[in-house]
Amino acid sequence: MSNAASYAFARVGKRFKSSGQIAACDKHNERERETPNADISKSASNECFVGNNGKSLVDLVWEQIGDNGGKKIRTSADPKHSAVLAFEMTLSASPEYFRPDNPGAAGEWQMDKLEAWEQLSAQWLKDVYGDNLIRATFHRDESTPHIHAVIVPLNEKGHINAKNYIGGREKLAALQDSYAEAMQPLGLSRGIRGSRVQHEKIQDYYKSVNQADYSNLSVDELRAIAADSQRQMQRRNEYEKTALALSEENHQLKRKLAAQQQQIAQLQKLVDRSNELRVISLPEVALKLDMQPSEFDANRWYSSAHSVVIDGPQFRIAGEVDKGQGAIDLVMRLKACSLPEALLWLEHQLGSGAARAAAIEQVTMTAAEVEAQRFISPVQSKTQWPAVRGGLLKQTYLPSRLIDQLHDEGLVYADAEGNAVFIERNAAGDAAGAVKRDADGEFRRIENSDDAAAFYVIHPDNHLLERPDRIVITDSPTEALAKLTMERTAQPKQRNQYQSIGGHRAPLEQSRGVSQVSIALRRYGNGDGVAEAIYKVIPWATNEQPTELHQSQLKAEIDQLREGLKQSSSDKSREQKMQRLPSKDKTKDQGMGM
């Protein structure tokens, strides 16, 4: 397997200034003329995914331009002075991405990697260019898969203006940055920033290959040429790797420096007079709040109205679930006042600079808790979904309509390894985590999933982002769906949220503002402490521990229904048979004969 880095490529190609140039591009992309570097046997696999309406590319360009917003289109005998009607863009990635096991195998690729790249690339084109993207085609008949896209450069006024899109190095660099960022979930990186390497024209490349005359060379001479070419290629690869590493390192350093400079500027505004600032201890604030330390516990402080446990910069007030931190938070909670009032109180009680010191300390502690990593959903695999779907239905006994609905909503799908992916959401409904279920039914929460996220389904869901009437917390996503399936007709007017445990903060965050919370964990009491921990932070929750897994209960219900249907069918068949018997035989059959 290749260990080389993989890169995303976004290259702006030809600028079309006439209908003839546009028509020539159309013939090339549609394989209506000879293409030396294409495998004709694979051309049928090419796919036009935008602008596939039977119209020619020329017609599509002029339809999009229309009347050019009432402005005359600039034309000239000299093409340099004519307006750009459309431009072509090519998107691709390194061979090491498409075929990591054998990058040199031209025309081969791993289907899951191809599908993931095509999906993200197509979405990026549509997001960036919208209706101005008039045609885009997947080319799968050449050495490495790529996309040819044609864009009409209309500005907000409806005038063609290519400079707004591809005018100058900065815009081209920004375009490449944007595409590389969109490809990051696939592990693809950007090329060298500011590189002056020129792309060799395709026709020039073929010309140089075809015109080379090696007929008069000996075998030894040919071997020497091949060895020399190989050495040059190795040196070039080493230079490129070094240049890429230095370029990326330089870019990262610039970003860090800019972020540090911005942070320094913000802190400087708050610091003002740094000599006056000092760290404010919470015990000192507690004394000013008329609290007294406990004789038996140095961390516990009392007043006539409150009991507080102080642990360094953090504290917990008796009767409250959430911890607090910092002097400002302590004052706001105990005095039930606003932020400006708390700052003013600190300034009066502890002297000049105290409020600013507390503010900086609060910001520093908060920033330290925030994780910079952003959750990225696993890439879907359309080819794996049928097998994953079949496995879910067979192993969990969940209704196929429910699984298909969740799949259509993007909450359940398959990844390239054949795992079922269940998307976790926060209380606002945003995707913030994911859980993978393998073929053996084992669940694994992926990295960077938010601690407050969980997989959940609301039934009935009116999609108005309203809080549910009741939350049911279960062991896993499939347990949540099994519980929903068994209860879906029990309380038709009540909106129930069926969820898995999720992150350690999910039970509390998801249940805010919800009066009914049920803990339906099979694991309760088995020693792992999960359910017990939930009861501590949600003391109003009720225990609905099942005697067996909800999936097992669902299977039993289904088996019972099947047996009932079988028995009903048997009784009906017997009744029909009785009706066909003569009157005497009926009496005899019923045990009434003599």
Coordinates of C-alpha atoms in Angstrom, one line a residue:
M1 CA 0.0 0.0 0.0
S2 CA 1.3 3.4 -0.9
N3 CA 2.2 5.8 2.0
A4 CA 2.4 8.9 -0.2
A5 CA 0.2 11.8 0.6
S6 CA -3.0 12.3 -1.5
Y7 CA -4.0 15.7 -2.9
A8 CA -7.1 17.3 -4.2
F9 CA -6.8 19.2 -7.5
A10 CA -9.0 22.0 -8.8
R11 CA -7.8 23.4 -12.1
V12 CA -9.3 26.2 -14.2
G13 CA -8.9 25.2 -17.8
K14 CA -10.0 26.9 -21.0
R15 CA -11.8 30.2 -21.2
F16 CA -14.4 30.0 -24.0
K17 CA -14.9 33.2 -26.0
S18 CA -16.9 31.8 -28.9
S19 CA -19.6 29.2 -29.7
G20 CA -17.0 27.2 -31.7
Q21 CA -14.8 26.8 -28.7
I22 CA -17.7 25.7 -26.6
A23 CA -18.8 23.2 -29.2
A24 CA -15.3 21.7 -29.4
C25 CA -15.3 21.3 -25.6
D26 CA -18.7 19.6 -25.8
K27 CA -17.5 17.1 -28.4
H28 CA -14.4 16.2 -26.2
N29 CA -16.4 15.7 -23.0
E30 CA -19.1 13.7 -24.7
R31 CA -16.5 11.6 -26.5
E32 CA -17.8 12.6 -30.0
R33 CA -14.3 12.9 -31.2
E34 CA -11.2 10.8 -30.8
T35 CA -9.6 11.2 -27.3
P36 CA -6.1 9.5 -27.2
N37 CA -6.0 9.2 -23.5
A38 CA -9.5 7.6 -23.0
D39 CA -10.4 3.9 -22.9
I40 CA -13.3 3.7 -25.3
S41 CA -14.5 0.5 -23.6
K42 CA -15.1 2.4 -20.4
S43 CA -16.7 5.6 -21.9
A44 CA -20.2 4.2 -21.3
S45 CA -19.5 4.6 -17.6
N46 CA -19.1 8.4 -17.9
E47 CA -22.0 10.3 -16.3
C48 CA -23.3 13.8 -16.9
F49 CA -24.8 14.8 -13.6
V50 CA -25.6 18.5 -14.3
G51 CA -27.1 19.7 -17.7
N52 CA -28.1 16.3 -18.9
N53 CA -31.2 17.5 -20.6
G54 CA -30.5 16.7 -24.3
K55 CA -29.4 20.2 -25.1
S56 CA -26.0 21.1 -26.6
L57 CA -23.5 22.9 -24.4
V58 CA -23.7 25.9 -26.7
D59 CA -27.4 26.2 -26.1
L60 CA -27.0 25.9 -22.4
V61 CA -24.4 28.6 -22.3
W62 CA -26.5 31.1 -24.2
E63 CA -29.6 30.3 -22.3
Q64 CA -27.8 31.0 -19.0
I65 CA -26.4 34.3 -20.4
G66 CA -29.8 35.4 -21.7
D67 CA -29.7 39.1 -22.4
N68 CA -26.6 39.5 -20.2
G69 CA -28.6 41.7 -17.8
G70 CA -29.2 44.2 -20.6
K71 CA -25.5 44.8 -21.2
K72 CA -23.8 44.3 -24.6
I73 CA -21.4 41.4 -24.7
R74 CA -17.9 42.6 -25.6
T75 CA -16.6 41.0 -28.9
S76 CA -13.5 41.7 -30.9
A77 CA -11.5 40.3 -33.9
D78 CA -8.7 39.9 -31.4
P79 CA -9.8 37.1 -29.0
K80 CA -7.8 38.8 -26.2
H81 CA -10.3 41.6 -26.1
S82 CA -13.4 39.4 -26.2
A83 CA -15.5 38.5 -23.2
V84 CA -15.3 35.1 -21.6
L85 CA -18.6 33.4 -22.1
A86 CA -17.8 30.4 -20.0
F87 CA -14.9 28.6 -18.5
E88 CA -14.0 24.9 -17.8
M89 CA -12.9 23.5 -14.6
T90 CA -11.3 20.1 -13.9
L91 CA -11.5 18.4 -10.5
S92 CA -9.5 15.3 -9.5
A93 CA -7.4 13.7 -6.8
S94 CA -4.1 11.8 -6.6
P95 CA -3.9 8.2 -7.9
E96 CA -2.8 7.3 -4.3
Y97 CA -6.3 8.2 -3.1
F98 CA -8.3 6.3 -5.7
R99 CA -6.1 3.2 -5.7
P100 CA -3.9 3.2 -2.5
D101 CA -2.8 -0.4 -2.9
N102 CA -1.4 0.2 -6.4
P103 CA -1.2 3.9 -7.5
G104 CA 0.4 2.9 -10.8
A105 CA -2.5 0.8 -12.0
A106 CA -4.0 3.3 -14.5
G107 CA -7.7 3.0 -15.0
E108 CA -8.4 1.2 -11.7
W109 CA -9.9 2.5 -8.4
Q110 CA -11.7 1.5 -5.3
M111 CA -15.4 2.0 -5.8
D112 CA -16.1 3.3 -2.3
K113 CA -13.4 6.0 -2.6
L114 CA -14.6 7.0 -6.0
E115 CA -18.2 7.4 -4.8
A116 CA -17.2 9.4 -1.8
W117 CA -15.0 11.8 -3.9
E118 CA -17.7 12.2 -6.6
Q119 CA -20.4 12.9 -4.0
L120 CA -18.4 15.6 -2.2
S121 CA -17.0 17.1 -5.4
A122 CA -20.5 17.4 -7.0
Q123 CA -21.9 19.0 -3.9
W124 CA -19.0 21.5 -3.8
L125 CA -19.6 22.5 -7.4
K126 CA -23.3 23.1 -6.8
D127 CA -22.7 25.0 -3.6
V128 CA -20.1 27.3 -5.1
Y129 CA -21.6 28.0 -8.5
G130 CA -25.3 27.3 -8.2
D131 CA -27.3 27.9 -11.4
N132 CA -24.2 29.1 -13.2
L133 CA -22.9 25.5 -13.2
I134 CA -24.5 24.5 -16.5
R135 CA -22.8 21.1 -17.2
A136 CA -20.7 18.7 -15.1
T137 CA -19.5 15.2 -16.1
F138 CA -17.8 12.4 -14.3
H139 CA -15.1 10.9 -16.6
R140 CA -14.2 7.4 -15.6
D141 CA -12.6 6.2 -18.8
E142 CA -9.2 7.7 -18.3
S143 CA -6.2 6.8 -16.1
T144 CA -7.6 8.7 -13.1
P145 CA -11.2 9.7 -12.5
H146 CA -12.0 13.4 -12.8
I147 CA -14.8 15.9 -13.4
H148 CA -15.2 18.4 -16.2
A149 CA -17.4 21.3 -15.3
V150 CA -18.5 24.3 -17.4
I151 CA -19.5 27.5 -15.6
V152 CA -21.0 30.7 -17.0
P153 CA -19.4 33.6 -14.9
L154 CA -22.5 35.7 -14.3
N155 CA -22.3 38.3 -11.5
E156 CA -25.1 39.4 -9.2
K157 CA -26.4 41.8 -11.9
G158 CA -26.6 39.1 -14.5
H159 CA -23.6 40.3 -16.5
I160 CA -20.8 37.9 -17.6
N161 CA -17.7 38.8 -15.6
A162 CA -15.0 36.1 -15.5
K163 CA -12.7 38.3 -13.3
N164 CA -15.1 37.9 -10.4
Y165 CA -14.5 34.2 -10.6
I166 CA -11.0 33.5 -11.9
G167 CA -9.3 36.8 -12.2
G168 CA -5.9 36.8 -10.7
R169 CA -3.9 34.4 -8.5
E170 CA -5.7 35.3 -5.3
K171 CA -9.1 34.2 -6.6
L172 CA -7.6 31.0 -8.1
A173 CA -5.8 30.3 -4.8
A174 CA -9.0 30.9 -2.8
L175 CA -10.8 28.5 -5.2
Q176 CA -8.2 25.8 -4.6
D177 CA -8.3 26.4 -0.9
S178 CA -12.1 26.0 -0.9
Y179 CA -12.1 22.8 -2.8
A180 CA -9.3 21.3 -0.7
E181 CA -11.2 22.2 2.5
A182 CA -14.3 20.4 1.1
M183 CA -12.2 17.3 0.4
Q184 CA -10.6 17.2 3.9
P185 CA -13.1 14.5 5.1
L186 CA -11.6 12.2 2.5
G187 CA -8.0 12.8 3.8
L188 CA -7.1 14.9 0.8
S189 CA -4.7 17.8 1.1
R190 CA -4.1 21.0 -0.9
G191 CA -1.1 21.3 -3.3
I192 CA 1.7 23.7 -2.8
R193 CA 0.5 27.2 -2.2
G194 CA 2.2 29.8 -4.5
S195 CA 3.8 27.1 -6.6
R196 CA 5.0 28.3 -10.0
V197 CA 4.9 24.8 -11.5
Q198 CA 3.1 24.9 -14.9
H199 CA 0.7 22.2 -16.1
E200 CA 1.8 20.6 -19.3
K201 CA -0.8 20.8 -22.0
I202 CA -2.3 17.4 -22.7
Q203 CA -1.8 17.6 -26.4
D204 CA 1.8 18.6 -26.0
Y205 CA 2.4 15.6 -23.7
Y206 CA 1.0 13.1 -26.3
K207 CA 3.0 14.8 -29.0
S208 CA 6.2 14.4 -27.1
V209 CA 5.5 10.7 -26.4
N210 CA 4.4 9.9 -30.0
Q211 CA 7.4 11.8 -31.7
A212 CA 10.1 10.2 -29.6
D213 CA 12.3 7.9 -31.8
Y214 CA 13.9 5.1 -30.0
S215 CA 14.2 2.7 -33.0
N216 CA 18.0 3.1 -33.5
L217 CA 18.9 2.6 -29.8
S218 CA 20.4 -0.6 -28.4
V219 CA 19.0 -2.5 -25.5
D220 CA 21.7 -1.2 -23.1
E221 CA 21.0 2.4 -24.3
L222 CA 17.3 2.0 -23.7
R223 CA 17.9 0.6 -20.2
A224 CA 20.2 3.5 -19.4
I225 CA 17.5 6.0 -20.6
A226 CA 14.9 4.2 -18.5
A227 CA 17.2 4.2 -15.4
D228 CA 17.9 7.9 -15.8
S229 CA 14.2 8.7 -16.2
Q230 CA 13.5 6.7 -13.0
R231 CA 16.2 8.6 -11.1
Q232 CA 14.9 12.0 -12.3
M233 CA 11.4 11.0 -11.3
Q234 CA 12.5 9.9 -7.8
R235 CA 14.4 13.2 -7.4
R236 CA 11.4 15.2 -8.6
N237 CA 9.1 13.3 -6.1
E238 CA 11.5 14.0 -3.3
Y239 CA 11.6 17.7 -4.2
E240 CA 7.9 17.9 -4.4
K241 CA 7.4 16.2 -1.0
T242 CA 10.0 18.6 0.6
A243 CA 8.3 21.6 -1.0
L244 CA 4.9 20.5 0.1
A245 CA 6.0 19.9 3.6
L246 CA 7.7 23.3 3.8
S247 CA 4.7 25.1 2.2
E248 CA 2.2 23.5 4.6
E249 CA 4.4 24.2 7.6
N250 CA 4.8 27.8 6.5
H251 CA 1.1 28.1 6.0
Q252 CA 0.3 26.6 9.5
L253 CA 2.8 29.0 11.1
K254 CA 1.3 32.0 9.4
R255 CA -2.2 30.9 10.7
K256 CA -0.9 30.3 14.2
L257 CA 0.9 33.7 14.2
A258 CA -2.2 35.5 13.0
A259 CA -4.4 33.8 15.6
Q260 CA -1.9 34.6 18.4
Q261 CA -1.7 38.2 17.3
Q262 CA -5.5 38.5 17.3
Q263 CA -5.6 36.9 20.8
I264 CA -2.9 39.3 22.1
A265 CA -4.9 42.3 20.7
Q266 CA -8.1 41.1 22.4
L267 CA -6.3 40.5 25.7
Q268 CA -4.6 43.8 25.6
K269 CA -7.9 45.6 25.5
L270 CA -9.0 43.7 28.6
V271 CA -5.7 43.9 30.4
D272 CA -5.3 47.7 30.2
R273 CA -3.4 48.0 33.4
S274 CA -1.9 44.6 33.9
N275 CA -0.2 45.7 37.1
E276 CA -3.5 45.9 38.8
L277 CA -4.7 42.5 37.8
R278 CA -4.4 39.5 40.1
V279 CA -6.0 36.0 40.4
I280 CA -9.0 36.1 42.6
S281 CA -9.5 33.1 44.9
L282 CA -13.0 31.8 45.4
P283 CA -12.6 31.6 49.2
E284 CA -11.8 35.3 49.2
V285 CA -15.0 36.0 47.3
A286 CA -17.0 33.7 49.6
L287 CA -15.8 35.7 52.6
K288 CA -17.0 38.9 51.0
L289 CA -20.4 37.2 50.4
D290 CA -20.7 36.7 54.2
M291 CA -20.0 32.9 54.0
Q292 CA -18.1 30.9 56.6
P293 CA -15.9 27.9 56.1
S294 CA -17.0 24.5 57.6
E295 CA -15.1 23.3 60.7
F296 CA -15.1 19.7 59.3
D297 CA -14.5 20.3 55.5
A298 CA -12.1 23.0 54.3
N299 CA -13.8 23.1 50.9
R300 CA -17.3 23.6 52.2
W301 CA -18.7 27.1 52.8
Y302 CA -22.0 28.1 54.5
S303 CA -24.3 31.1 54.7
S304 CA -27.8 31.5 55.9
A305 CA -29.1 30.8 52.4
H306 CA -26.5 28.6 50.7
S307 CA -24.0 25.8 51.0
V308 CA -21.1 25.7 48.5
V309 CA -18.3 23.3 47.9
I310 CA -15.2 25.1 46.4
D311 CA -12.6 23.1 44.5
G312 CA -9.9 25.4 43.1
P313 CA -11.5 27.5 40.4
Q314 CA -14.7 25.5 40.4
F315 CA -17.6 25.3 42.8
R316 CA -21.0 23.5 43.3
I317 CA -24.0 25.0 45.1
A318 CA -26.1 22.5 47.1
G319 CA -29.3 21.7 45.3
E320 CA -28.0 22.7 41.8
V321 CA -26.9 20.2 39.1
D322 CA -24.3 22.2 37.2
K323 CA -20.9 23.1 38.5
G324 CA -19.8 26.7 38.3
Q325 CA -16.4 28.2 37.8
G326 CA -14.7 31.6 38.6
A327 CA -15.5 34.5 40.8
I328 CA -18.0 36.1 38.4
D329 CA -20.1 33.0 38.1
L330 CA -20.1 32.5 41.9
V331 CA -21.3 36.1 42.5
M332 CA -24.0 35.9 39.8
R333 CA -25.4 32.7 41.3
L334 CA -25.3 33.5 45.0
K335 CA -26.5 37.1 44.6
A336 CA -28.9 36.3 41.7
C337 CA -27.6 39.2 39.7
S338 CA -26.6 40.1 36.2
L339 CA -23.1 40.1 34.7
P340 CA -22.6 43.9 34.9
E341 CA -23.9 43.9 38.5
A342 CA -21.4 41.1 39.4
L343 CA -18.5 43.0 37.9
L344 CA -19.4 46.2 39.7
W345 CA -19.7 44.3 43.0
L346 CA -16.3 42.7 42.5
E347 CA -14.8 46.1 41.8
H348 CA -16.3 47.6 45.0
Q349 CA -15.4 44.7 47.2
L350 CA -11.9 43.7 46.1
G351 CA -10.5 47.0 44.7
S352 CA -9.5 48.4 41.4
G353 CA -8.7 45.8 38.7
A354 CA -10.6 42.9 40.4
A355 CA -13.4 42.9 37.9
R356 CA -11.0 42.9 34.9
A357 CA -9.0 40.1 36.5
A358 CA -12.1 38.0 37.1
A359 CA -13.2 38.6 33.5
I360 CA -9.9 37.5 32.1
E361 CA -9.8 34.4 34.4
Q362 CA -13.3 33.5 33.3
V363 CA -12.4 33.8 29.6
T364 CA -9.3 31.7 30.1
M365 CA -11.0 28.9 31.9
T366 CA -13.9 28.8 29.4
A367 CA -11.5 28.8 26.4
A368 CA -9.5 25.9 28.0
E369 CA -12.7 23.8 28.0
V370 CA -13.6 24.4 24.4
E371 CA -12.3 21.7 22.0
A372 CA -11.2 23.1 18.7
Q373 CA -11.8 19.8 16.9
R374 CA -14.9 19.8 14.6
F375 CA -17.1 16.7 14.2
I376 CA -17.1 15.3 10.6
S377 CA -19.7 12.7 9.7
P378 CA -18.4 9.4 8.3
V379 CA -18.6 9.2 4.5
Q380 CA -21.6 7.3 3.2
S381 CA -21.2 4.2 0.9
K382 CA -24.2 3.6 -1.4
T383 CA -22.8 0.2 -2.4
Q384 CA -22.7 -1.1 1.2
W385 CA -26.1 0.1 2.2
P386 CA -28.2 -2.8 0.8
A387 CA -26.2 -5.3 2.8
V388 CA -26.1 -3.2 6.0
R389 CA -29.9 -2.6 5.7
G390 CA -30.6 -6.3 5.3
G391 CA -28.4 -7.1 8.3
L392 CA -30.3 -4.5 10.5
L393 CA -33.7 -5.8 9.5
K394 CA -32.7 -9.4 10.1
Q395 CA -30.9 -8.8 13.5
T396 CA -33.1 -6.1 15.1
Y397 CA -36.6 -6.9 13.8
L398 CA -37.2 -3.2 13.2
P399 CA -39.8 -2.2 10.6
S400 CA -38.3 -1.6 7.1
R401 CA -40.3 1.6 6.7
L402 CA -38.7 3.1 9.8
I403 CA -35.1 2.2 8.7
D404 CA -35.8 3.5 5.2
Q405 CA -37.2 6.8 6.5
L406 CA -34.2 7.3 8.8
H407 CA -31.9 6.6 5.8
D408 CA -33.7 9.1 3.7
E409 CA -33.3 11.7 6.4
G410 CA -29.5 10.9 6.6
L411 CA -29.7 9.6 10.2
V412 CA -28.8 6.0 9.4
Y413 CA -26.5 4.9 6.5
A414 CA -23.6 2.6 5.7
D415 CA -19.9 3.4 5.7
A416 CA -17.2 1.9 3.4
E417 CA -16.4 -0.8 6.0
G418 CA -19.9 -2.1 6.0
N419 CA -20.9 -0.6 9.4
A420 CA -24.2 0.9 10.1
V421 CA -23.7 4.6 11.0
F422 CA -26.2 6.3 13.4
I423 CA -25.9 10.1 13.4
E424 CA -26.1 11.7 16.9
R425 CA -27.6 15.2 17.3
N426 CA -27.6 17.8 19.9
A427 CA -30.7 19.3 21.5
A428 CA -30.9 21.9 18.7
G429 CA -31.1 19.1 16.1
D430 CA -27.6 19.6 14.6
A431 CA -25.4 16.6 13.7
A432 CA -22.7 16.5 16.4
G433 CA -21.6 12.9 16.6
A434 CA -22.0 9.3 15.4
V435 CA -22.2 5.7 16.5
K436 CA -21.1 2.8 14.4
R437 CA -22.7 -0.7 14.6
D438 CA -20.7 -3.6 13.1
A439 CA -22.0 -6.8 11.6
D440 CA -21.9 -8.5 15.1
G441 CA -24.1 -5.8 16.6
E442 CA -21.4 -4.1 18.6
F443 CA -21.6 -0.3 18.9
R444 CA -18.6 2.1 18.9
R445 CA -18.9 5.9 19.3
I446 CA -16.5 7.7 16.9
E447 CA -13.9 10.3 17.9
N448 CA -14.8 14.0 18.2
S449 CA -18.5 13.2 18.9
D450 CA -19.9 15.9 21.1
D451 CA -20.4 15.0 24.7
A452 CA -23.9 16.5 24.6
A453 CA -25.0 14.6 21.5
A454 CA -27.1 11.4 21.2
F455 CA -28.9 9.4 18.6
Y456 CA -32.6 10.1 18.9
V457 CA -35.9 10.0 17.1
I458 CA -39.0 12.0 18.0
H459 CA -42.5 10.5 17.4
P460 CA -44.7 12.0 16.3
D461 CA -42.3 14.6 14.9
N462 CA -43.7 17.9 13.5
H463 CA -40.2 19.2 12.6
L464 CA -40.8 22.4 14.5
L465 CA -37.8 21.9 16.8
E466 CA -40.2 21.9 19.8
R467 CA -39.1 20.1 22.9
P468 CA -40.7 16.7 23.4
D469 CA -43.2 15.9 26.2
R470 CA -41.2 12.8 27.3
I471 CA -37.7 11.4 26.8
V472 CA -36.9 7.7 27.0
I473 CA -33.2 6.9 27.4
T474 CA -32.1 3.5 26.2
D475 CA -28.8 1.5 25.8
S476 CA -28.2 2.0 22.1
P477 CA -29.7 3.4 18.9
T478 CA -31.4 0.1 18.0
E479 CA -32.8 -0.2 21.5
A480 CA -34.3 3.3 21.1
L481 CA -35.9 2.3 17.8
A482 CA -37.2 -0.9 19.2
K483 CA -38.8 1.0 22.1
L484 CA -40.3 3.5 19.7
T485 CA -41.8 0.6 17.6
M486 CA -43.5 -1.0 20.6
E487 CA -44.9 2.3 21.9
R488 CA -45.7 4.2 18.6
T489 CA -49.5 3.7 19.0
A490 CA -49.7 3.9 22.8
Q491 CA -49.6 7.6 23.3
P492 CA -50.5 9.2 19.9
K493 CA -50.9 12.8 21.2
Q494 CA -47.7 12.8 23.3
R495 CA -44.4 13.7 21.6
N496 CA -41.8 11.1 22.8
Q497 CA -38.1 11.3 22.2
Y498 CA -36.4 7.9 22.1
Q499 CA -32.7 8.2 22.4
S500 CA -29.5 6.3 23.2
I501 CA -27.2 7.3 26.0
G502 CA -24.8 9.2 23.7
G503 CA -22.1 11.4 25.3
H504 CA -21.8 11.8 29.1
R505 CA -23.6 15.2 29.0
A506 CA -26.3 14.1 26.6
P507 CA -28.9 12.8 29.1
L508 CA -28.9 16.2 31.0
E509 CA -28.6 18.4 28.0
Q510 CA -31.3 16.6 26.0
S511 CA -33.7 16.6 29.0
R512 CA -33.6 20.4 29.7
G513 CA -37.2 21.7 29.8
V514 CA -38.7 18.2 29.7
S515 CA -40.7 17.1 32.7
Q516 CA -41.0 13.4 31.9
V517 CA -37.7 11.4 31.6
S518 CA -37.7 7.6 31.6
I519 CA -34.5 5.6 32.2
A520 CA -35.1 2.4 30.2
L521 CA -31.6 0.9 30.4
R522 CA -31.2 -2.9 30.6
R523 CA -27.8 -2.4 32.1
Y524 CA -29.2 -0.7 35.3
G525 CA -27.9 -2.4 38.4
N526 CA -25.2 -4.4 36.7
G527 CA -22.4 -2.4 38.2
D528 CA -21.3 -0.2 35.4
G529 CA -22.8 2.9 37.1
V530 CA -24.2 4.5 33.9
A531 CA -27.9 4.5 35.0
E532 CA -27.0 5.5 38.5
A533 CA -25.0 8.5 37.2
I534 CA -28.0 9.6 35.1
Y535 CA -30.3 9.5 38.1
K536 CA -27.9 11.8 40.0
V537 CA -28.0 14.5 37.4
I538 CA -31.7 13.9 36.6
P539 CA -33.3 13.1 39.9
W540 CA -36.8 13.5 38.6
A541 CA -36.4 10.6 36.1
T542 CA -38.4 7.5 36.5
N543 CA -37.1 3.9 36.2
E544 CA -38.5 1.8 33.3
Q545 CA -35.8 -0.8 33.3
P546 CA -36.9 -3.6 30.9
T547 CA -36.8 -7.3 32.0
E548 CA -35.0 -8.0 28.7
L549 CA -33.7 -6.0 25.7
H550 CA -36.4 -4.1 23.8
Q551 CA -35.3 -5.8 20.7
S552 CA -36.0 -9.2 22.3
Q553 CA -39.4 -8.0 23.4
L554 CA -40.1 -6.7 19.8
K555 CA -39.1 -10.1 18.4
A556 CA -41.4 -11.9 20.9
E557 CA -44.3 -9.6 19.8
I558 CA -43.6 -10.3 16.2
D559 CA -43.4 -14.0 16.7
Q560 CA -46.6 -13.9 18.7
L561 CA -48.4 -12.0 15.9
R562 CA -47.1 -14.5 13.3
E563 CA -48.3 -17.4 15.4
G564 CA -51.7 -15.7 15.8
L565 CA -52.0 -15.2 12.1
K566 CA -50.9 -18.8 11.4
Q567 CA -53.5 -20.0 13.9
S568 CA -56.2 -17.8 12.5
S569 CA -55.4 -19.0 9.0
S570 CA -55.6 -22.6 10.2
D571 CA -59.0 -22.0 11.9
K572 CA -60.4 -20.3 8.8
S573 CA -59.3 -23.2 6.7
R574 CA -60.9 -25.7 9.1
E575 CA -64.2 -23.6 9.1
Q576 CA -64.2 -23.6 5.3
K577 CA -63.7 -27.4 5.2
M578 CA -66.6 -27.8 7.7
Q579 CA -68.9 -25.8 5.5
R580 CA -68.2 -28.0 2.5
L581 CA -69.1 -31.2 4.4
P582 CA -72.7 -32.7 4.1
S583 CA -75.1 -32.1 7.0
K584 CA -74.7 -35.7 8.5
D585 CA -70.9 -35.5 8.3
K586 CA -70.9 -32.1 10.1
T587 CA -72.8 -33.6 13.0
K588 CA -70.5 -36.6 13.2
D589 CA -67.4 -34.4 12.9
Q590 CA -68.6 -32.3 15.8
G591 CA -68.8 -35.3 18.1
M592 CA -72.6 -35.4 18.2
G593 CA -73.2 -38.6 16.2
M594 CA -74.4 -41.9 17.9

